[in-house]
Amino acid sequence: MIEGAPWRRWVFFYVPVTAFVVSLLFPFYWMVITTIRPDSELYRPWSAPNYAPFWTTHPTLEHVHDLLSETLFSTWMWNTMLISLAATAISLFCGLLAGYALSRLKFPFAGSIGTAIFITYLVPQTLLFIPLADIIRNFRLGDSPWALILTYPTFLIPFCTWLLMGYFKSIPKELEECARIDGAPRWKAMVYIIFPVAIPGILSAGIFAFTLSWNEFIYALVFLSSPEQKTVPVGVTSELVRGDVFFWGELMAGALLGSIPVAFVYSFFVEYYVSGITGSVKG
Amino acid sequence: MARVAMRSLNKKYDEVHAVIDVNLNIHDQEFVVLVGPSGCGKTTTLRMVAGLESITSGQVSIDEKVVNELPPMDRDIAMVFQNYALYPHMSVYDNMAFGLKMRKFDKPEIDKRVKVAADILGIQELLKRKPRQLSGGQRQRVALGRAIVRHPQVFLFDEPLSNLDAKLRVQMRVELKKLHERLGTTAIYVTHDQVEAMTLGDRVVVMRDGRVQQVGDPMELYNQPANRFVAGFIGSPAMNFAQVRIAAENGSLWAESEGLRIKVPAPITPRLGRYAGMEATLGVRPEDLRIAGAGDAKDLGFDVAIEVIERLGSEILLDVAVGSATMVASVEPTVTARVHERLRLAINPDRVHFFDNKTEAAI
Ligand SMILES: Nc1ncnc2c1ncn2[C@@H]1O[C@H](COP(=O)(O)OP(=O)(O)OP(=O)(O)O)[C@@H](O)[C@H]1O
Ligand SMILES: [Mg+2]
């Protein structure tokens, strides 16, 4: 805490924190208010009398209702969930093994392989989707969930590998050596000792990977075309913006509902998550 | 129970030659301590025996069987690490049972062995706790327990007491000694603390820069150090060294330096003969210096000026100036002396050491 006179605490702590929190939360507030605002208020020009952009006196769930009944929103949610979970599972599995190998096994070029994996993570998706689209077409995977389940790991695996590699390095190697002297072959030492100890790191990698896939836009936009295959970010933006008409109420309702699973996952694991990013293991 | 043998053991890392030509025969039931300053290759040697480090050249055998290529799990050893390496996600019981589970012991047997080990170490009440809920000393015991439940052929210890406070360290040292007497398992123990080495070891191996300097039982190292390094390393406070000229006079040898002139005791004279007219290093332990009395021979004494007095209760350490050099003498606690006082010290003639200046070997 900040020491000294109360005004110091206000100037250096409460005021900046409040400003920060307000500016962070404002978009969410805007999303909520737009969702429950009736159309008549939404499309009222700003110069109209009693124009009140920051609150509404006639809250309504009509946009949510429209979103769920007149669009394929629930299908999109389901698609997104399926794709995110599958991509996360694949990436975590590969990331665990690769991260372990890069941090613990001694083999030629281990260092350069680690760097190479990191570099693939740096290639922008906006470039990578062009060759990937070609591959997707050749394998006839277009317009199916597999197109995303198999392409998301291209950026998730490097990400998970690096995060987990760092985490594994923070675990004292004596733990594993002791297990191996105790009679565990390497894979058992890995499964019984290292992985359980690395749970905070594994959870962080998983949550991050899940969020990244949930919010992914470019690949989903390019590789999927029929409305019933789409994911939430693409579905909402492509089906609720027709020509130059923006269905703001439904758009915001979609964004709001779409962010609930991610928010849920975060709040559920937040403790593990924080210790995974910042902490390490104490003996 | 087992014998452990190392034959011309070498370990080279990219830049360092960490262990050089180590030869060591460890007998069944013996407690051998590797001791030396930091970075001398003790841990590396131990890890090669454990199978955690590859062997650059040479051989390690356990009970006549060469184990160079054997993975750690098949060597039937147990190791206690400096940081204990307790499995943080397991209870104390599971920590101790893990090795037995991996070796497919059945439940009742595991239970029995863990209970016995817990009894020996006095940690019965802690079995359900997690390592983070234990104090340092308790963790230490759990780490020991984890090693003894397996009834291994050899115990390996890597500075297991160095994370404990001074008092607990002394206490655990005694317990380790008792434990070894009770179990009789062959043990290799690494430490940089010479007191620990002397009190625990049946034999002590002094290492420096990857090489073994001397192997012997504690009193042998203390009484007959093989070279200047061992002489200075073993014993506390450390041995005093002085540069002296060896002079021959009337058929006997004299060690001379500024403010010091001592007749070389007769038993050493033949060996020191060829150094006549040359420089050598004289070594004498603080406890082998005493305040000269009327009965002391003239030619074994020298005059000093007291610079510092350290009263330790059971003894008094006098830091004295001899010419331009300094020495430490350990004298009776009844001695009354004052700083800057001049007095005469006498050397115990049976316990004077001489070392070659170049090779540092004992003469
Ligand atoms: N993995 C490694 N890679 C390169 N050099 C190493 C490695 N491990 C140890 N060394 C070097 O080998 C030498 C011996 O190290 P070792 O750990 O055996 O020393 P030690 O006697 O156990 O010292 P301490 O009392 O500090 O533990 C040191 O010079 C050290 O720098
Ligand atoms: Mg060491």
PDB file of N, CA, C and O in Angstrom, chain B residues 155-211:
ATOM      1  N   PHE B 155      23.089 -45.632   0.093  1.00  0.00           N
ATOM      2  CA  PHE B 155      22.521 -44.293   0.280  1.00  0.00           C
ATOM      3  C   PHE B 155      23.460 -43.262  -0.313  1.00  0.00           C
ATOM      4  O   PHE B 155      24.664 -43.316  -0.082  1.00  0.00           O
ATOM      5  N   LEU B 156      22.898 -42.307  -1.018  1.00  0.00           N
ATOM      6  CA  LEU B 156      23.702 -41.185  -1.481  1.00  0.00           C
ATOM      7  C   LEU B 156      23.125 -39.920  -0.858  1.00  0.00           C
ATOM      8  O   LEU B 156      21.924 -39.683  -0.923  1.00  0.00           O
ATOM      9  N   PHE B 157      23.976 -39.127  -0.246  1.00  0.00           N
ATOM     10  CA  PHE B 157      23.512 -37.879   0.364  1.00  0.00           C
ATOM     11  C   PHE B 157      24.250 -36.718  -0.276  1.00  0.00           C
ATOM     12  O   PHE B 157      25.477 -36.716  -0.306  1.00  0.00           O
ATOM     13  N   ASP B 158      23.517 -35.729  -0.750  1.00  0.00           N
ATOM     14  CA  ASP B 158      24.178 -34.534  -1.271  1.00  0.00           C
ATOM     15  C   ASP B 158      23.883 -33.348  -0.359  1.00  0.00           C
ATOM     16  O   ASP B 158      22.819 -32.745  -0.444  1.00  0.00           O
ATOM     17  N   GLU B 159      24.796 -33.026   0.496  1.00  0.00           N
ATOM     18  CA  GLU B 159      24.656 -31.923   1.450  1.00  0.00           C
ATOM     19  C   GLU B 159      23.266 -31.873   2.081  1.00  0.00           C
ATOM     20  O   GLU B 159      22.593 -30.851   2.017  1.00  0.00           O
ATOM     21  N   PRO B 160      22.825 -32.955   2.690  1.00  0.00           N
ATOM     22  CA  PRO B 160      21.442 -32.992   3.168  1.00  0.00           C
ATOM     23  C   PRO B 160      21.185 -32.055   4.335  1.00  0.00           C
ATOM     24  O   PRO B 160      20.043 -31.724   4.601  1.00  0.00           O
ATOM     25  N   LEU B 161      22.219 -31.615   5.028  1.00  0.00           N
ATOM     26  CA  LEU B 161      21.986 -30.802   6.224  1.00  0.00           C
ATOM     27  C   LEU B 161      22.218 -29.324   5.997  1.00  0.00           C
ATOM     28  O   LEU B 161      22.037 -28.519   6.892  1.00  0.00           O
ATOM     29  N   SER B 162      22.611 -28.953   4.777  1.00  0.00           N
ATOM     30  CA  SER B 162      23.085 -27.581   4.617  1.00  0.00           C
ATOM     31  C   SER B 162      21.958 -26.559   4.657  1.00  0.00           C
ATOM     32  O   SER B 162      22.225 -25.377   4.817  1.00  0.00           O
ATOM     33  N   ASN B 163      20.701 -26.980   4.542  1.00  0.00           N
ATOM     34  CA  ASN B 163      19.608 -26.015   4.628  1.00  0.00           C
ATOM     35  C   ASN B 163      19.058 -25.858   6.042  1.00  0.00           C
ATOM     36  O   ASN B 163      18.067 -25.175   6.240  1.00  0.00           O
ATOM     37  N   LEU B 164      19.678 -26.541   6.997  1.00  0.00           N
ATOM     38  CA  LEU B 164      19.158 -26.468   8.366  1.00  0.00           C
ATOM     39  C   LEU B 164      19.960 -25.452   9.172  1.00  0.00           C
ATOM     40  O   LEU B 164      21.105 -25.157   8.844  1.00  0.00           O
ATOM     41  N   ASP B 165      19.352 -24.943  10.246  1.00  0.00           N
ATOM     42  CA  ASP B 165      20.117 -24.006  11.062  1.00  0.00           C
ATOM     43  C   ASP B 165      21.139 -24.783  11.892  1.00  0.00           C
ATOM     44  O   ASP B 165      21.068 -26.006  12.019  1.00  0.00           O
ATOM     45  N   ALA B 166      22.104 -24.049  12.439  1.00  0.00           N
ATOM     46  CA  ALA B 166      23.300 -24.679  13.007  1.00  0.00           C
ATOM     47  C   ALA B 166      22.959 -25.733  14.061  1.00  0.00           C
ATOM     48  O   ALA B 166      23.522 -26.825  14.066  1.00  0.00           O
ATOM     49  N   LYS B 167      22.004 -25.423  14.922  1.00  0.00           N
ATOM     50  CA  LYS B 167      21.697 -26.324  16.022  1.00  0.00           C
ATOM     51  C   LYS B 167      21.070 -27.625  15.508  1.00  0.00           C
ATOM     52  O   LYS B 167      21.459 -28.725  15.882  1.00  0.00           O
ATOM     53  N   LEU B 168      20.108 -27.451  14.611  1.00  0.00           N
ATOM     54  CA  LEU B 168      19.413 -28.606  14.047  1.00  0.00           C
ATOM     55  C   LEU B 168      20.386 -29.478  13.262  1.00  0.00           C
ATOM     56  O   LEU B 168      20.280 -30.697  13.220  1.00  0.00           O
ATOM     57  N   ARG B 169      21.354 -28.805  12.648  1.00  0.00           N
ATOM     58  CA  ARG B 169      22.324 -29.534  11.839  1.00  0.00           C
ATOM     59  C   ARG B 169      23.121 -30.498  12.717  1.00  0.00           C
ATOM     60  O   ARG B 169      23.331 -31.649  12.369  1.00  0.00           O
ATOM     61  N   VAL B 170      23.520 -30.005  13.879  1.00  0.00           N
ATOM     62  CA  VAL B 170      24.281 -30.853  14.791  1.00  0.00           C
ATOM     63  C   VAL B 170      23.424 -32.026  15.247  1.00  0.00           C
ATOM     64  O   VAL B 170      23.862 -33.177  15.283  1.00  0.00           O
ATOM     65  N   GLN B 171      22.163 -31.738  15.536  1.00  0.00           N
ATOM     66  CA  GLN B 171      21.257 -32.770  16.007  1.00  0.00           C
ATOM     67  C   GLN B 171      21.016 -33.833  14.922  1.00  0.00           C
ATOM     68  O   GLN B 171      21.080 -35.033  15.173  1.00  0.00           O
ATOM     69  N   MET B 172      20.772 -33.383  13.693  1.00  0.00           N
ATOM     70  CA  MET B 172      20.509 -34.325  12.604  1.00  0.00           C
ATOM     71  C   MET B 172      21.753 -35.136  12.280  1.00  0.00           C
ATOM     72  O   MET B 172      21.675 -36.276  11.849  1.00  0.00           O
ATOM     73  N   ARG B 173      22.920 -34.503  12.493  1.00  0.00           N
ATOM     74  CA  ARG B 173      24.167 -35.191  12.228  1.00  0.00           C
ATOM     75  C   ARG B 173      24.255 -36.423  13.124  1.00  0.00           C
ATOM     76  O   ARG B 173      24.578 -37.515  12.676  1.00  0.00           O
ATOM     77  N   VAL B 174      23.914 -36.224  14.385  1.00  0.00           N
ATOM     78  CA  VAL B 174      23.948 -37.338  15.327  1.00  0.00           C
ATOM     79  C   VAL B 174      22.932 -38.397  14.913  1.00  0.00           C
ATOM     80  O   VAL B 174      23.219 -39.599  14.916  1.00  0.00           O
ATOM     81  N   GLU B 175      21.747 -37.943  14.494  1.00  0.00           N
ATOM     82  CA  GLU B 175      20.723 -38.914  14.115  1.00  0.00           C
ATOM     83  C   GLU B 175      21.127 -39.708  12.889  1.00  0.00           C
ATOM     84  O   GLU B 175      20.854 -40.901  12.784  1.00  0.00           O
ATOM     85  N   LEU B 176      21.774 -39.013  11.947  1.00  0.00           N
ATOM     86  CA  LEU B 176      22.244 -39.714  10.749  1.00  0.00           C
ATOM     87  C   LEU B 176      23.227 -40.808  11.132  1.00  0.00           C
ATOM     88  O   LEU B 176      23.191 -41.918  10.617  1.00  0.00           O
ATOM     89  N   LYS B 177      24.109 -40.473  12.047  1.00  0.00           N
ATOM     90  CA  LYS B 177      25.123 -41.417  12.503  1.00  0.00           C
ATOM     91  C   LYS B 177      24.440 -42.633  13.144  1.00  0.00           C
ATOM     92  O   LYS B 177      24.771 -43.774  12.847  1.00  0.00           O
ATOM     93  N   LYS B 178      23.455 -42.354  13.995  1.00  0.00           N
ATOM     94  CA  LYS B 178      22.721 -43.447  14.645  1.00  0.00           C
ATOM     95  C   LYS B 178      22.013 -44.301  13.605  1.00  0.00           C
ATOM     96  O   LYS B 178      22.011 -45.523  13.666  1.00  0.00           O
ATOM     97  N   LEU B 179      21.388 -43.607  12.658  1.00  0.00           N
ATOM     98  CA  LEU B 179      20.637 -44.299  11.615  1.00  0.00           C
ATOM     99  C   LEU B 179      21.558 -45.253  10.861  1.00  0.00           C
ATOM    100  O   LEU B 179      21.207 -46.395  10.578  1.00  0.00           O
ATOM    101  N   HIS B 180      22.751 -44.751  10.575  1.00  0.00           N
ATOM    102  CA  HIS B 180      23.687 -45.597   9.833  1.00  0.00           C
ATOM    103  C   HIS B 180      24.113 -46.793  10.661  1.00  0.00           C
ATOM    104  O   HIS B 180      24.211 -47.905  10.165  1.00  0.00           O
ATOM    105  N   GLU B 181      24.318 -46.570  11.949  1.00  0.00           N
ATOM    106  CA  GLU B 181      24.696 -47.698  12.795  1.00  0.00           C
ATOM    107  C   GLU B 181      23.584 -48.735  12.839  1.00  0.00           C
ATOM    108  O   GLU B 181      23.824 -49.923  12.841  1.00  0.00           O
ATOM    109  N   ARG B 182      22.358 -48.263  12.852  1.00  0.00           N
ATOM    110  CA  ARG B 182      21.223 -49.155  12.959  1.00  0.00           C
ATOM    111  C   ARG B 182      20.998 -49.934  11.667  1.00  0.00           C
ATOM    112  O   ARG B 182      20.740 -51.131  11.686  1.00  0.00           O
ATOM    113  N   LEU B 183      21.095 -49.235  10.526  1.00  0.00           N
ATOM    114  CA  LEU B 183      20.773 -49.896   9.261  1.00  0.00           C
ATOM    115  C   LEU B 183      21.990 -50.531   8.599  1.00  0.00           C
ATOM    116  O   LEU B 183      21.872 -51.510   7.887  1.00  0.00           O
ATOM    117  N   GLY B 184      23.155 -49.930   8.821  1.00  0.00           N
ATOM    118  CA  GLY B 184      24.375 -50.487   8.254  1.00  0.00           C
ATOM    119  C   GLY B 184      24.480 -50.398   6.749  1.00  0.00           C
ATOM    120  O   GLY B 184      25.299 -51.068   6.140  1.00  0.00           O
ATOM    121  N   THR B 185      23.634 -49.570   6.134  1.00  0.00           N
ATOM    122  CA  THR B 185      23.697 -49.466   4.680  1.00  0.00           C
ATOM    123  C   THR B 185      24.912 -48.650   4.243  1.00  0.00           C
ATOM    124  O   THR B 185      25.214 -47.622   4.837  1.00  0.00           O
ATOM    125  N   THR B 186      25.585 -49.121   3.210  1.00  0.00           N
ATOM    126  CA  THR B 186      26.699 -48.368   2.640  1.00  0.00           C
ATOM    127  C   THR B 186      26.223 -46.968   2.273  1.00  0.00           C
ATOM    128  O   THR B 186      25.145 -46.819   1.706  1.00  0.00           O
ATOM    129  N   ALA B 187      27.018 -45.957   2.599  1.00  0.00           N
ATOM    130  CA  ALA B 187      26.567 -44.595   2.321  1.00  0.00           C
ATOM    131  C   ALA B 187      27.689 -43.736   1.768  1.00  0.00           C
ATOM    132  O   ALA B 187      28.835 -43.860   2.191  1.00  0.00           O
ATOM    133  N   ILE B 188      27.341 -42.913   0.798  1.00  0.00           N
ATOM    134  CA  ILE B 188      28.278 -41.896   0.317  1.00  0.00           C
ATOM    135  C   ILE B 188      27.645 -40.548   0.608  1.00  0.00           C
ATOM    136  O   ILE B 188      26.486 -40.314   0.256  1.00  0.00           O
ATOM    137  N   TYR B 189      28.396 -39.697   1.268  1.00  0.00           N
ATOM    138  CA  TYR B 189      27.843 -38.462   1.796  1.00  0.00           C
ATOM    139  C   TYR B 189      28.703 -37.301   1.310  1.00  0.00           C
ATOM    140  O   TYR B 189      29.919 -37.325   1.455  1.00  0.00           O
ATOM    141  N   VAL B 190      28.052 -36.320   0.712  1.00  0.00           N
ATOM    142  CA  VAL B 190      28.788 -35.172   0.184  1.00  0.00           C
ATOM    143  C   VAL B 190      28.562 -33.956   1.073  1.00  0.00           C
ATOM    144  O   VAL B 190      27.430 -33.688   1.474  1.00  0.00           O
ATOM    145  N   THR B 191      29.612 -33.259   1.393  1.00  0.00           N
ATOM    146  CA  THR B 191      29.460 -32.034   2.178  1.00  0.00           C
ATOM    147  C   THR B 191      30.650 -31.119   1.927  1.00  0.00           C
ATOM    148  O   THR B 191      31.672 -31.556   1.421  1.00  0.00           O
ATOM    149  N   HIS B 192      30.487 -29.828   2.199  1.00  0.00           N
ATOM    150  CA  HIS B 192      31.664 -28.974   2.132  1.00  0.00           C
ATOM    151  C   HIS B 192      32.116 -28.585   3.536  1.00  0.00           C
ATOM    152  O   HIS B 192      33.023 -27.798   3.720  1.00  0.00           O
ATOM    153  N   ASP B 193      31.429 -29.161   4.529  1.00  0.00           N
ATOM    154  CA  ASP B 193      31.699 -28.822   5.917  1.00  0.00           C
ATOM    155  C   ASP B 193      32.628 -29.876   6.517  1.00  0.00           C
ATOM    156  O   ASP B 193      32.247 -31.031   6.683  1.00  0.00           O
ATOM    157  N   GLN B 194      33.853 -29.478   6.852  1.00  0.00           N
ATOM    158  CA  GLN B 194      34.815 -30.482   7.297  1.00  0.00           C
ATOM    159  C   GLN B 194      34.452 -31.082   8.654  1.00  0.00           C
ATOM    160  O   GLN B 194      34.780 -32.228   8.919  1.00  0.00           O
ATOM    161  N   VAL B 195      33.720 -30.317   9.473  1.00  0.00           N
ATOM    162  CA  VAL B 195      33.316 -30.876  10.769  1.00  0.00           C
ATOM    163  C   VAL B 195      32.340 -32.029  10.545  1.00  0.00           C
ATOM    164  O   VAL B 195      32.451 -33.105  11.135  1.00  0.00           O
ATOM    165  N   GLU B 196      31.387 -31.802   9.641  1.00  0.00           N
ATOM    166  CA  GLU B 196      30.442 -32.854   9.299  1.00  0.00           C
ATOM    167  C   GLU B 196      31.184 -34.075   8.760  1.00  0.00           C
ATOM    168  O   GLU B 196      30.889 -35.211   9.124  1.00  0.00           O
ATOM    169  N   ALA B 197      32.152 -33.819   7.918  1.00  0.00           N
ATOM    170  CA  ALA B 197      32.910 -34.915   7.317  1.00  0.00           C
ATOM    171  C   ALA B 197      33.630 -35.713   8.398  1.00  0.00           C
ATOM    172  O   ALA B 197      33.581 -36.944   8.427  1.00  0.00           O
ATOM    173  N   MET B 198      34.292 -35.010   9.308  1.00  0.00           N
ATOM    174  CA  MET B 198      35.070 -35.692  10.335  1.00  0.00           C
ATOM    175  C   MET B 198      34.174 -36.474  11.277  1.00  0.00           C
ATOM    176  O   MET B 198      34.524 -37.570  11.698  1.00  0.00           O
ATOM    177  N   THR B 199      33.013 -35.911  11.639  1.00  0.00           N
ATOM    178  CA  THR B 199      32.182 -36.587  12.628  1.00  0.00           C
ATOM    179  C   THR B 199      31.419 -37.759  12.026  1.00  0.00           C
ATOM    180  O   THR B 199      31.156 -38.736  12.700  1.00  0.00           O
ATOM    181  N   LEU B 200      31.040 -37.654  10.746  1.00  0.00           N
ATOM    182  CA  LEU B 200      30.192 -38.698  10.179  1.00  0.00           C
ATOM    183  C   LEU B 200      30.984 -39.828   9.534  1.00  0.00           C
ATOM    184  O   LEU B 200      30.558 -40.979   9.558  1.00  0.00           O
ATOM    185  N   GLY B 201      32.120 -39.485   8.926  1.00  0.00           N
ATOM    186  CA  GLY B 201      32.739 -40.449   8.024  1.00  0.00           C
ATOM    187  C   GLY B 201      33.511 -41.550   8.715  1.00  0.00           C
ATOM    188  O   GLY B 201      34.241 -41.297   9.669  1.00  0.00           O
ATOM    189  N   ASP B 202      33.312 -42.791   8.250  1.00  0.00           N
ATOM    190  CA  ASP B 202      34.266 -43.833   8.607  1.00  0.00           C
ATOM    191  C   ASP B 202      35.567 -43.522   7.888  1.00  0.00           C
ATOM    192  O   ASP B 202      36.645 -43.675   8.422  1.00  0.00           O
ATOM    193  N   ARG B 203      35.416 -43.114   6.638  1.00  0.00           N
ATOM    194  CA  ARG B 203      36.557 -42.606   5.893  1.00  0.00           C
ATOM    195  C   ARG B 203      36.133 -41.317   5.205  1.00  0.00           C
ATOM    196  O   ARG B 203      34.978 -41.134   4.844  1.00  0.00           O
ATOM    197  N   VAL B 204      37.079 -40.449   5.007  1.00  0.00           N
ATOM    198  CA  VAL B 204      36.807 -39.154   4.404  1.00  0.00           C
ATOM    199  C   VAL B 204      37.659 -39.026   3.142  1.00  0.00           C
ATOM    200  O   VAL B 204      38.827 -39.398   3.139  1.00  0.00           O
ATOM    201  N   VAL B 205      37.029 -38.535   2.083  1.00  0.00           N
ATOM    202  CA  VAL B 205      37.739 -38.304   0.829  1.00  0.00           C
ATOM    203  C   VAL B 205      37.791 -36.800   0.617  1.00  0.00           C
ATOM    204  O   VAL B 205      36.756 -36.157   0.509  1.00  0.00           O
ATOM    205  N   VAL B 206      38.992 -36.246   0.595  1.00  0.00           N
ATOM    206  CA  VAL B 206      39.109 -34.803   0.379  1.00  0.00           C
ATOM    207  C   VAL B 206      39.352 -34.567  -1.104  1.00  0.00           C
ATOM    208  O   VAL B 206      40.233 -35.175  -1.705  1.00  0.00           O
ATOM    209  N   MET B 207      38.535 -33.709  -1.697  1.00  0.00           N
ATOM    210  CA  MET B 207      38.672 -33.426  -3.123  1.00  0.00           C
ATOM    211  C   MET B 207      39.002 -31.960  -3.343  1.00  0.00           C
ATOM    212  O   MET B 207      38.640 -31.095  -2.547  1.00  0.00           O
ATOM    213  N   ARG B 208      39.702 -31.703  -4.434  1.00  0.00           N
ATOM    214  CA  ARG B 208      39.931 -30.327  -4.850  1.00  0.00           C
ATOM    215  C   ARG B 208      40.055 -30.301  -6.363  1.00  0.00           C
ATOM    216  O   ARG B 208      40.765 -31.112  -6.937  1.00  0.00           O
ATOM    217  N   ASP B 209      39.376 -29.367  -6.993  1.00  0.00           N
ATOM    218  CA  ASP B 209      39.436 -29.192  -8.446  1.00  0.00           C
ATOM    219  C   ASP B 209      39.288 -30.512  -9.190  1.00  0.00           C
ATOM    220  O   ASP B 209      40.004 -30.780 -10.146  1.00  0.00           O
ATOM    221  N   GLY B 210      38.367 -31.332  -8.737  1.00  0.00           N
ATOM    222  CA  GLY B 210      38.081 -32.565  -9.460  1.00  0.00           C
ATOM    223  C   GLY B 210      38.966 -33.733  -9.100  1.00  0.00           C
ATOM    224  O   GLY B 210      38.729 -34.844  -9.569  1.00  0.00           O
ATOM    225  N   ARG B 211      40.020 -33.502  -8.314  1.00  0.00           N
ATOM    226  CA  ARG B 211      40.926 -34.597  -7.977  1.00  0.00           C
ATOM    227  C   ARG B 211      40.802 -34.977  -6.519  1.00  0.00           C
ATOM    228  O   ARG B 211      40.574 -34.122  -5.664  1.00  0.00           O
TER     229      ARG B 211
END
